Amino acid sequence: YNQYKKKIYNYLITKRMEEKKMRKRSLVMKSLILSMGALFLLSCGKTNGSNKTDSENKNPDEEQVTIKFVHKFPEEARMKFFEEVVADFEKDNPNIKIEMTAYGDEEIKDKTRVLLGSDSAPDIFFTWSGERIQQYVDTGNAMDISKYLTEDQEWMKSFNPVMIEASKKQDAYWSIPFDYSCKVMIYNKSIFEKAGIKESPKTWKELEESCEKIKMSGDVPIAIGNQYPWVICHYLTSLNGNLVPKEILKKNYELEDTNFTDPGYAEALDMMKSMKEKGYFNSDANSMTWEMSQSMVQEGKAAMIYEEVQNLKIYNDALGENGWGYFYLPMVEVAKGETCYITGGPDEFMVNSESKHPEQAIKFLKYLTSDAVQSKMCYDLGFLPVTNVELDASKLIKGTTDIINNNLSAPGMSEWLDCVLNQTVADTYLEGCQTIFQNDTGAVIMEKVSKTAAEVKADK
């Protein structure tokens, strides 16, 4: 009201000055302008029956809001996907603006904690599953979103039950799964052919035999970029599940029993050490980045890499559909643990407990997990869906359909070791994933892990 009143006042003053200068303005025109101003001011002064201002009467669904959204997919193709998804969402929801920021795997771990304590805190932020969810619950950063799932049963039932249950802690849902990734061994077919390998290995012994053939033919058998120690940690995720009885694994991972003394733990680490000593890994494993190890396989400098299914597309683009293949990491022939388990877990999004716009944040998460976006994600990026969306196999990257079907029929899941463990314990384990290539043995490393686990439990 005051804004328009001021404009009219300034307008009238300007006109009067023009009259004094030009002395050509008629009295009739003056009256007309004053009348229009009076009518306008009168209309501004009217109130509705409830005597509320325009802002008080505005529908919440029409309120203009900005949702700050942080994820871990900064790569060009993936950012393009998210930009298109955000643009479509904003077109359908003109009152909601998505302010998107992305950080890589390593950077986002610390960046999210910093952002959540700042004035630029996101409304929606990325996390992995397991203890990575729990840490934000414990710090009070995560919003309990159970009611939104309970109130919208169609949304709740659209998820694969295993995926949505990964979001549940302490009988409440704290996050929404967005995509799912698991591990497979990717191999360069030309290097396999050069080494005379006609079939992919089915056992650990056969894997070592294949590595020896590749090494003798002059190539690096397996590319390891262990500057980020989660690389070896992913091998251990699979091997621990194979070598350690399930009930012992569960008690240790949940710190019910802090003694990681089952011989399977040390054996898994020593298997990695042995592979390195036999020359089956590149010699500079601990100083090589993960991205460099990926390039080794794509450029024909290494035969294999233990890779996430999320990344199949980059090998398909680099080597062509017929230039690469995959197989599941072979298990030890005689083991006390489980076989055929999936190694992996869902990527999750959480809503900030202090978000001023939780309804709009949930609306965007519903869109991210809609059939339209989940199918687009699978076709464009090669990611695996967390919902029961029906997919056109002809639009998927080679092998994706078989991997999805295998996951659905798998007896269980070995969740990322560095996510399922308490973060402090995981940090000690991750340190061991590098020192195993130096002077440490599996037994020494597991003693350190047990000590850290006992200290963490004592502090709780």
Coordinates of C-alpha atoms in Angstrom, one line a residue:
Y1 CA 0.0 0.0 0.0
N2 CA 2.7 2.5 1.0
Q3 CA 4.7 1.6 -2.0
Y4 CA 1.9 2.5 -4.4
K5 CA 0.9 5.6 -2.4
K6 CA 4.5 6.8 -2.7
K7 CA 4.5 6.2 -6.4
I8 CA 1.3 8.2 -6.9
Y9 CA 2.6 11.0 -4.7
N10 CA 5.8 11.3 -6.7
Y11 CA 3.8 11.2 -9.9
L12 CA 1.6 14.1 -8.8
I13 CA 4.6 16.1 -7.6
T14 CA 6.3 15.6 -11.0
K15 CA 3.2 16.7 -12.8
R16 CA 2.9 19.8 -10.7
M17 CA 6.5 20.7 -11.4
E18 CA 5.8 20.2 -15.1
E19 CA 2.8 22.6 -14.8
K20 CA 5.0 25.3 -13.3
K21 CA 7.6 24.9 -16.0
M22 CA 5.3 24.4 -19.0
R23 CA 2.2 26.1 -17.7
K24 CA 0.2 24.1 -20.2
R25 CA -1.5 21.5 -18.0
S26 CA -5.3 21.9 -17.9
L27 CA -7.3 21.9 -14.6
V28 CA -9.4 19.0 -16.0
M29 CA -6.3 16.8 -16.4
K30 CA -5.3 17.6 -12.8
S31 CA -8.7 16.6 -11.5
L32 CA -8.6 13.4 -13.5
I33 CA -5.2 12.4 -12.2
L34 CA -6.2 13.2 -8.6
S35 CA -9.4 11.2 -8.9
M36 CA -7.5 8.2 -10.3
G37 CA -5.1 8.4 -7.4
A38 CA -7.9 8.6 -4.9
L39 CA -9.7 5.6 -6.4
F40 CA -6.5 3.6 -6.3
L41 CA -5.8 4.4 -2.7
L42 CA -9.3 3.6 -1.7
S43 CA -9.1 0.2 -3.4
C44 CA -5.8 -0.5 -1.6
G45 CA -7.4 0.3 1.7
K46 CA -10.2 -2.3 1.3
T47 CA -10.1 -5.4 3.5
N48 CA -11.7 -8.7 3.0
G49 CA -14.2 -10.2 5.5
S50 CA -11.5 -11.9 7.6
N51 CA -9.4 -8.6 7.8
K52 CA -6.2 -10.5 6.7
T53 CA -3.4 -9.2 4.5
D54 CA -2.7 -10.7 1.1
S55 CA 0.3 -12.7 2.4
E56 CA -1.8 -14.1 5.2
N57 CA -4.5 -15.3 2.7
K58 CA -2.0 -16.8 0.3
N59 CA -2.2 -20.6 -0.3
P60 CA 0.9 -22.3 1.2
D61 CA 1.2 -24.3 -2.1
E62 CA 1.6 -21.0 -4.0
E63 CA 4.3 -19.6 -1.6
Q64 CA 7.5 -18.9 -3.4
V65 CA 10.3 -20.9 -1.8
T66 CA 13.8 -22.0 -2.5
I67 CA 15.0 -25.5 -1.6
K68 CA 18.7 -26.0 -1.2
F69 CA 19.7 -29.4 -2.5
V70 CA 23.1 -31.0 -2.1
H71 CA 24.1 -34.3 -3.8
K72 CA 27.3 -36.2 -4.8
F73 CA 27.0 -36.4 -8.5
P74 CA 29.1 -33.5 -10.0
E75 CA 30.2 -35.4 -13.1
E76 CA 29.1 -33.7 -16.4
A77 CA 26.6 -36.4 -17.5
R78 CA 25.1 -36.7 -14.1
M79 CA 24.8 -33.0 -13.5
K80 CA 23.1 -32.8 -16.9
F81 CA 20.6 -35.4 -15.7
F82 CA 19.9 -33.5 -12.5
E83 CA 19.6 -30.2 -14.3
E84 CA 17.0 -31.6 -16.6
V85 CA 15.1 -33.2 -13.7
V86 CA 15.2 -29.9 -11.7
A87 CA 14.0 -27.9 -14.7
D88 CA 11.0 -30.3 -15.2
F89 CA 10.1 -30.1 -11.5
E90 CA 10.3 -26.3 -11.5
K91 CA 8.2 -26.1 -14.6
D92 CA 5.5 -28.1 -12.9
N93 CA 6.0 -26.3 -9.6
P94 CA 6.7 -22.7 -10.4
N95 CA 6.5 -21.7 -6.8
I96 CA 9.5 -23.9 -5.9
K97 CA 13.0 -23.1 -6.9
I98 CA 15.7 -25.8 -6.5
E99 CA 19.1 -24.4 -5.7
M100 CA 21.4 -27.3 -6.5
T101 CA 25.0 -28.0 -5.5
A102 CA 27.1 -31.1 -6.0
Y103 CA 30.4 -32.4 -4.4
G104 CA 32.4 -35.5 -5.2
D105 CA 32.5 -38.7 -3.0
E106 CA 35.4 -37.6 -0.8
E107 CA 34.6 -33.9 -0.5
I108 CA 30.9 -34.3 0.4
K109 CA 31.7 -36.2 3.6
D110 CA 33.1 -33.2 5.4
K111 CA 31.4 -30.5 3.3
T112 CA 27.9 -31.7 4.4
R113 CA 28.8 -31.4 8.1
V114 CA 30.2 -27.9 7.6
L115 CA 27.1 -26.8 5.6
L116 CA 24.7 -28.1 8.2
G117 CA 26.3 -25.9 10.8
S118 CA 26.2 -22.8 8.6
D119 CA 23.7 -20.2 7.4
S120 CA 23.7 -22.0 4.0
A121 CA 22.5 -25.3 5.4
P122 CA 20.7 -27.4 2.7
D123 CA 17.1 -28.4 3.0
I124 CA 17.9 -31.8 1.3
F125 CA 21.3 -33.4 1.6
F126 CA 23.0 -36.7 0.5
T127 CA 24.2 -39.5 2.6
W128 CA 25.0 -43.2 2.3
S129 CA 23.1 -45.8 4.2
G130 CA 23.9 -47.6 7.5
E131 CA 25.7 -45.6 10.1
R132 CA 26.0 -42.6 7.8
I133 CA 22.2 -42.2 8.3
Q134 CA 22.5 -42.8 12.1
Q135 CA 25.2 -40.1 12.6
Y136 CA 22.8 -37.4 11.3
V137 CA 20.0 -38.8 13.5
D138 CA 22.3 -38.7 16.5
T139 CA 23.3 -35.1 15.8
G140 CA 19.7 -33.9 15.3
N141 CA 20.3 -32.9 11.7
A142 CA 17.8 -35.4 10.2
M143 CA 14.1 -34.9 10.1
D144 CA 11.9 -37.9 10.9
I145 CA 9.9 -38.3 7.7
S146 CA 7.8 -41.3 8.8
K147 CA 4.5 -39.5 8.7
Y148 CA 5.0 -38.6 5.0
L149 CA 5.4 -42.3 4.1
T150 CA 2.6 -43.3 6.4
E151 CA 0.2 -40.8 4.9
D152 CA 1.1 -41.6 1.3
Q153 CA 0.9 -45.4 1.2
E154 CA 1.2 -45.4 -2.6
W155 CA 4.6 -43.7 -2.3
M156 CA 5.6 -46.1 0.5
K157 CA 4.7 -49.2 -1.5
S158 CA 6.5 -47.9 -4.6
F159 CA 9.9 -48.7 -3.0
N160 CA 11.7 -52.0 -3.1
P161 CA 11.2 -53.2 0.6
V162 CA 14.9 -53.8 1.1
M163 CA 15.7 -50.3 -0.1
I164 CA 13.2 -48.4 2.1
E165 CA 14.1 -50.5 5.1
A166 CA 17.7 -49.3 4.8
S167 CA 16.3 -45.8 5.7
K168 CA 14.8 -47.0 9.0
K169 CA 16.5 -46.4 12.3
Q170 CA 15.0 -46.7 15.7
D171 CA 11.6 -47.6 14.3
A172 CA 11.4 -44.4 12.2
Y173 CA 12.3 -43.4 8.6
W174 CA 14.9 -40.7 8.3
S175 CA 15.9 -40.7 4.6
I176 CA 14.6 -41.7 1.2
P177 CA 16.6 -44.0 -1.1
F178 CA 17.3 -42.5 -4.5
D179 CA 19.4 -45.1 -6.4
Y180 CA 21.1 -48.4 -5.6
S181 CA 24.6 -49.5 -6.5
C182 CA 26.4 -52.9 -6.2
K183 CA 29.8 -54.1 -7.2
V184 CA 30.9 -56.3 -10.1
M185 CA 34.3 -57.0 -11.7
I186 CA 34.6 -55.1 -15.0
Y187 CA 37.1 -56.5 -17.4
N188 CA 38.6 -55.4 -20.7
K189 CA 37.9 -58.1 -23.2
S190 CA 40.9 -57.4 -25.4
I191 CA 43.3 -58.0 -22.5
F192 CA 41.5 -61.2 -21.5
E193 CA 41.9 -62.4 -25.1
K194 CA 45.5 -61.5 -25.3
A195 CA 46.2 -63.5 -22.1
G196 CA 44.2 -66.5 -23.5
I197 CA 41.4 -66.2 -20.9
K198 CA 38.2 -67.6 -22.5
E199 CA 35.9 -67.6 -19.4
S200 CA 35.6 -65.3 -16.5
P201 CA 36.8 -66.8 -13.2
K202 CA 34.2 -68.4 -10.9
T203 CA 36.3 -69.0 -7.8
W204 CA 39.1 -67.1 -6.0
K205 CA 41.6 -69.7 -7.2
E206 CA 40.5 -69.1 -10.8
L207 CA 40.8 -65.4 -10.3
E208 CA 44.4 -65.7 -9.2
E209 CA 45.1 -68.0 -12.1
S210 CA 43.7 -65.4 -14.5
C211 CA 45.7 -62.7 -12.9
E212 CA 48.9 -64.7 -13.4
K213 CA 48.1 -65.2 -17.1
I214 CA 47.5 -61.5 -17.5
K215 CA 50.7 -60.5 -15.6
M216 CA 52.7 -62.9 -17.8
S217 CA 51.3 -61.3 -21.0
G218 CA 52.6 -58.0 -19.8
D219 CA 49.6 -56.2 -18.4
V220 CA 48.3 -55.2 -15.0
P221 CA 45.7 -57.7 -13.9
I222 CA 43.6 -55.5 -11.5
A223 CA 43.7 -51.7 -11.3
I224 CA 43.6 -50.3 -7.7
G225 CA 43.3 -46.6 -6.9
N226 CA 43.6 -46.9 -3.2
Q227 CA 44.4 -43.3 -2.4
Y228 CA 40.8 -43.4 -1.2
P229 CA 41.0 -46.5 1.1
W230 CA 37.3 -47.4 0.6
V231 CA 38.5 -49.1 -2.6
I232 CA 40.1 -52.0 -0.6
C233 CA 37.3 -51.6 1.9
H234 CA 34.8 -52.7 -0.8
Y235 CA 36.7 -55.9 -1.4
L236 CA 36.6 -56.5 2.4
T237 CA 32.9 -55.9 2.4
S238 CA 32.5 -58.8 0.1
L239 CA 35.2 -61.1 1.6
N240 CA 34.1 -60.5 5.2
G241 CA 30.6 -61.6 4.3
N242 CA 32.1 -64.7 2.7
L243 CA 34.7 -65.6 5.4
V244 CA 33.0 -64.6 8.7
P245 CA 29.8 -66.3 10.0
K246 CA 26.8 -64.1 9.6
E247 CA 25.9 -64.0 13.3
I248 CA 29.4 -63.0 14.3
L249 CA 29.5 -60.4 11.6
K250 CA 26.3 -58.8 12.8
K251 CA 27.4 -58.7 16.5
N252 CA 30.7 -57.1 15.5
Y253 CA 29.3 -54.5 13.1
E254 CA 26.7 -53.4 15.7
L255 CA 29.4 -53.4 18.4
E256 CA 27.5 -55.8 20.5
D257 CA 30.8 -57.7 20.5
T258 CA 33.8 -55.4 20.0
N259 CA 36.3 -58.3 19.5
F260 CA 36.9 -58.6 15.8
T261 CA 38.8 -61.9 16.4
D262 CA 37.2 -64.2 13.9
P263 CA 40.1 -65.4 11.7
G264 CA 38.0 -64.5 8.6
Y265 CA 38.6 -60.8 9.1
A266 CA 42.4 -61.1 9.1
E267 CA 42.3 -63.6 6.2
A268 CA 40.4 -61.1 4.0
L269 CA 43.1 -58.5 4.6
D270 CA 45.9 -60.9 4.0
M271 CA 44.3 -62.0 0.7
M272 CA 44.6 -58.4 -0.4
K273 CA 48.2 -58.2 0.7
S274 CA 49.0 -61.5 -1.1
M275 CA 47.4 -60.2 -4.4
K276 CA 49.6 -57.1 -4.1
E277 CA 52.8 -59.0 -3.4
K278 CA 52.2 -61.4 -6.3
G279 CA 52.0 -58.4 -8.6
Y280 CA 48.3 -58.6 -9.4
F281 CA 47.7 -55.0 -8.5
N282 CA 49.5 -51.9 -9.9
S283 CA 52.5 -51.1 -7.8
D284 CA 51.5 -47.6 -6.9
A285 CA 48.1 -48.6 -5.5
N286 CA 48.1 -46.4 -2.4
S287 CA 49.1 -43.2 -4.3
M288 CA 46.8 -43.7 -7.3
T289 CA 43.4 -42.1 -7.3
W290 CA 40.2 -44.0 -8.1
E291 CA 39.7 -42.1 -11.3
M292 CA 43.2 -43.0 -12.5
S293 CA 42.5 -46.7 -11.9
Q294 CA 39.3 -46.4 -13.9
S295 CA 41.2 -44.9 -16.8
M296 CA 43.7 -47.8 -16.7
V297 CA 40.9 -50.3 -17.7
Q298 CA 39.3 -47.9 -20.2
E299 CA 42.6 -47.3 -21.9
G300 CA 43.7 -50.9 -22.0
K301 CA 46.5 -50.6 -19.4
A302 CA 44.8 -52.9 -16.8
A303 CA 42.5 -55.9 -17.3
M304 CA 40.0 -55.6 -14.4
I305 CA 38.6 -53.3 -11.7
Y306 CA 36.1 -53.9 -8.9
E307 CA 33.5 -51.4 -9.9
E308 CA 30.1 -50.0 -9.0
V309 CA 27.3 -50.7 -11.4
Q310 CA 26.6 -47.0 -11.4
N311 CA 29.7 -46.6 -13.5
L312 CA 29.1 -49.2 -16.2
K313 CA 28.2 -46.4 -18.6
I314 CA 31.7 -45.0 -18.6
Y315 CA 33.2 -48.3 -19.7
N316 CA 30.5 -48.8 -22.3
D317 CA 31.3 -45.3 -23.7
A318 CA 35.1 -45.9 -23.6
L319 CA 35.3 -49.5 -24.8
G320 CA 32.1 -49.9 -26.8
E321 CA 29.3 -52.4 -26.0
N322 CA 31.4 -55.4 -27.1
G323 CA 34.7 -54.3 -25.5
W324 CA 34.0 -55.0 -21.9
G325 CA 32.3 -57.6 -19.7
Y326 CA 31.6 -58.2 -16.1
F327 CA 31.4 -61.0 -13.5
Y328 CA 30.8 -61.1 -9.7
L329 CA 33.8 -61.1 -7.4
P330 CA 34.6 -64.8 -6.9
M331 CA 34.3 -66.2 -3.4
V332 CA 36.7 -68.4 -1.5
E333 CA 35.9 -72.1 -2.2
V334 CA 35.6 -73.1 1.5
A335 CA 34.2 -70.4 3.7
K336 CA 32.2 -70.0 6.9
G337 CA 30.1 -67.0 5.8
E338 CA 27.5 -66.4 3.1
T339 CA 27.8 -66.7 -0.7
C340 CA 26.0 -64.8 -3.5
Y341 CA 25.4 -61.8 -1.3
I342 CA 25.1 -58.4 -3.0
T343 CA 27.9 -56.0 -2.1
G344 CA 26.5 -52.4 -2.1
G345 CA 23.7 -50.3 -0.8
P346 CA 21.4 -47.4 -1.6
D347 CA 22.3 -43.7 -1.9
E348 CA 20.0 -41.7 0.3
F349 CA 18.6 -38.2 0.7
M350 CA 17.7 -36.6 4.0
V351 CA 15.6 -33.6 4.9
N352 CA 17.3 -31.1 7.3
S353 CA 15.4 -31.0 10.6
E354 CA 15.6 -27.2 10.6
S355 CA 14.3 -26.8 7.0
K356 CA 11.7 -24.1 6.8
H357 CA 10.1 -25.8 3.9
P358 CA 9.7 -29.5 4.7
E359 CA 6.5 -30.0 2.7
Q360 CA 8.2 -28.7 -0.5
A361 CA 11.3 -30.7 0.2
I362 CA 9.2 -33.9 0.5
K363 CA 7.4 -32.9 -2.7
F364 CA 10.8 -32.8 -4.6
L365 CA 11.8 -36.2 -3.1
K366 CA 8.6 -37.7 -4.3
Y367 CA 9.4 -36.4 -7.7
L368 CA 13.0 -37.9 -7.6
T369 CA 11.5 -41.3 -6.8
S370 CA 8.7 -41.1 -9.3
D371 CA 8.5 -43.6 -12.2
A372 CA 9.4 -40.9 -14.7
V373 CA 12.6 -39.9 -12.9
Q374 CA 13.7 -43.4 -11.8
S375 CA 13.4 -44.7 -15.4
K376 CA 15.2 -41.7 -16.8
M377 CA 17.9 -42.3 -14.3
C378 CA 18.3 -45.9 -15.4
Y379 CA 18.3 -45.0 -19.1
D380 CA 20.5 -41.9 -19.0
L381 CA 23.0 -42.9 -16.3
G382 CA 22.8 -46.6 -15.9
F383 CA 22.0 -46.4 -12.2
L384 CA 19.8 -49.0 -10.5
P385 CA 16.3 -48.1 -9.3
V386 CA 15.1 -48.3 -5.7
T387 CA 11.4 -48.5 -6.7
N388 CA 9.3 -51.1 -8.5
V389 CA 9.3 -49.1 -11.7
E390 CA 8.9 -51.1 -15.0
L391 CA 11.9 -50.6 -17.3
D392 CA 12.3 -51.0 -21.1
A393 CA 15.3 -53.4 -21.3
S394 CA 16.2 -52.1 -24.8
K395 CA 17.0 -48.7 -23.3
L396 CA 19.3 -50.0 -20.6
I397 CA 23.1 -50.5 -20.7
K398 CA 24.2 -54.0 -21.4
G399 CA 24.0 -56.3 -18.4
T400 CA 21.8 -54.0 -16.3
T401 CA 18.7 -56.1 -16.6
D402 CA 20.5 -59.2 -15.5
I403 CA 22.1 -57.4 -12.6
I404 CA 18.8 -56.1 -11.4
N405 CA 17.2 -59.6 -11.6
N406 CA 20.2 -61.1 -9.8
N407 CA 19.9 -58.5 -7.0
L408 CA 16.2 -59.3 -6.6
S409 CA 16.9 -63.0 -6.3
A410 CA 20.0 -62.6 -4.0
P411 CA 19.7 -64.1 -0.5
G412 CA 21.0 -60.9 1.2
M413 CA 23.1 -57.8 1.0
S414 CA 26.6 -57.0 2.4
E415 CA 26.3 -53.3 3.0
W416 CA 29.4 -51.1 2.5
L417 CA 31.8 -51.8 5.4
D418 CA 32.7 -48.2 5.9
C419 CA 29.0 -47.3 6.1
V420 CA 27.6 -50.1 8.2
L421 CA 30.3 -49.6 11.0
N422 CA 30.5 -46.8 13.5
Q423 CA 32.4 -44.0 11.8
T424 CA 35.3 -44.0 14.3
V425 CA 35.7 -47.8 14.0
A426 CA 35.4 -47.5 10.2
D427 CA 38.2 -44.9 10.1
T428 CA 40.6 -47.3 11.9
Y429 CA 39.6 -50.1 9.4
L430 CA 40.1 -47.7 6.5
E431 CA 43.6 -46.9 7.7
G432 CA 44.3 -50.6 7.7
C433 CA 43.1 -50.8 4.1
Q434 CA 46.2 -48.9 3.2
T435 CA 48.7 -50.2 5.8
I436 CA 48.0 -53.8 4.6
F437 CA 50.1 -52.8 1.6
Q438 CA 52.9 -51.7 3.8
N439 CA 54.2 -53.6 6.9
D440 CA 50.9 -54.5 8.7
T441 CA 49.3 -57.9 8.6
G442 CA 45.6 -58.7 8.8
A443 CA 45.9 -59.8 12.5
V444 CA 47.7 -56.5 13.5
I445 CA 45.0 -54.4 11.8
M446 CA 42.1 -56.3 13.4
E447 CA 43.7 -55.8 16.8
K448 CA 43.6 -52.1 16.2
V449 CA 40.0 -52.3 15.0
S450 CA 39.0 -54.2 18.1
K451 CA 40.7 -51.7 20.4
T452 CA 38.9 -48.8 18.7
A453 CA 35.6 -50.6 18.8
A454 CA 36.0 -51.2 22.6
E455 CA 36.8 -47.5 23.2
V456 CA 33.8 -46.4 21.2
K457 CA 31.5 -48.7 23.1
A458 CA 32.9 -47.6 26.4
D459 CA 32.2 -43.9 25.5
K460 CA 28.6 -44.6 24.7

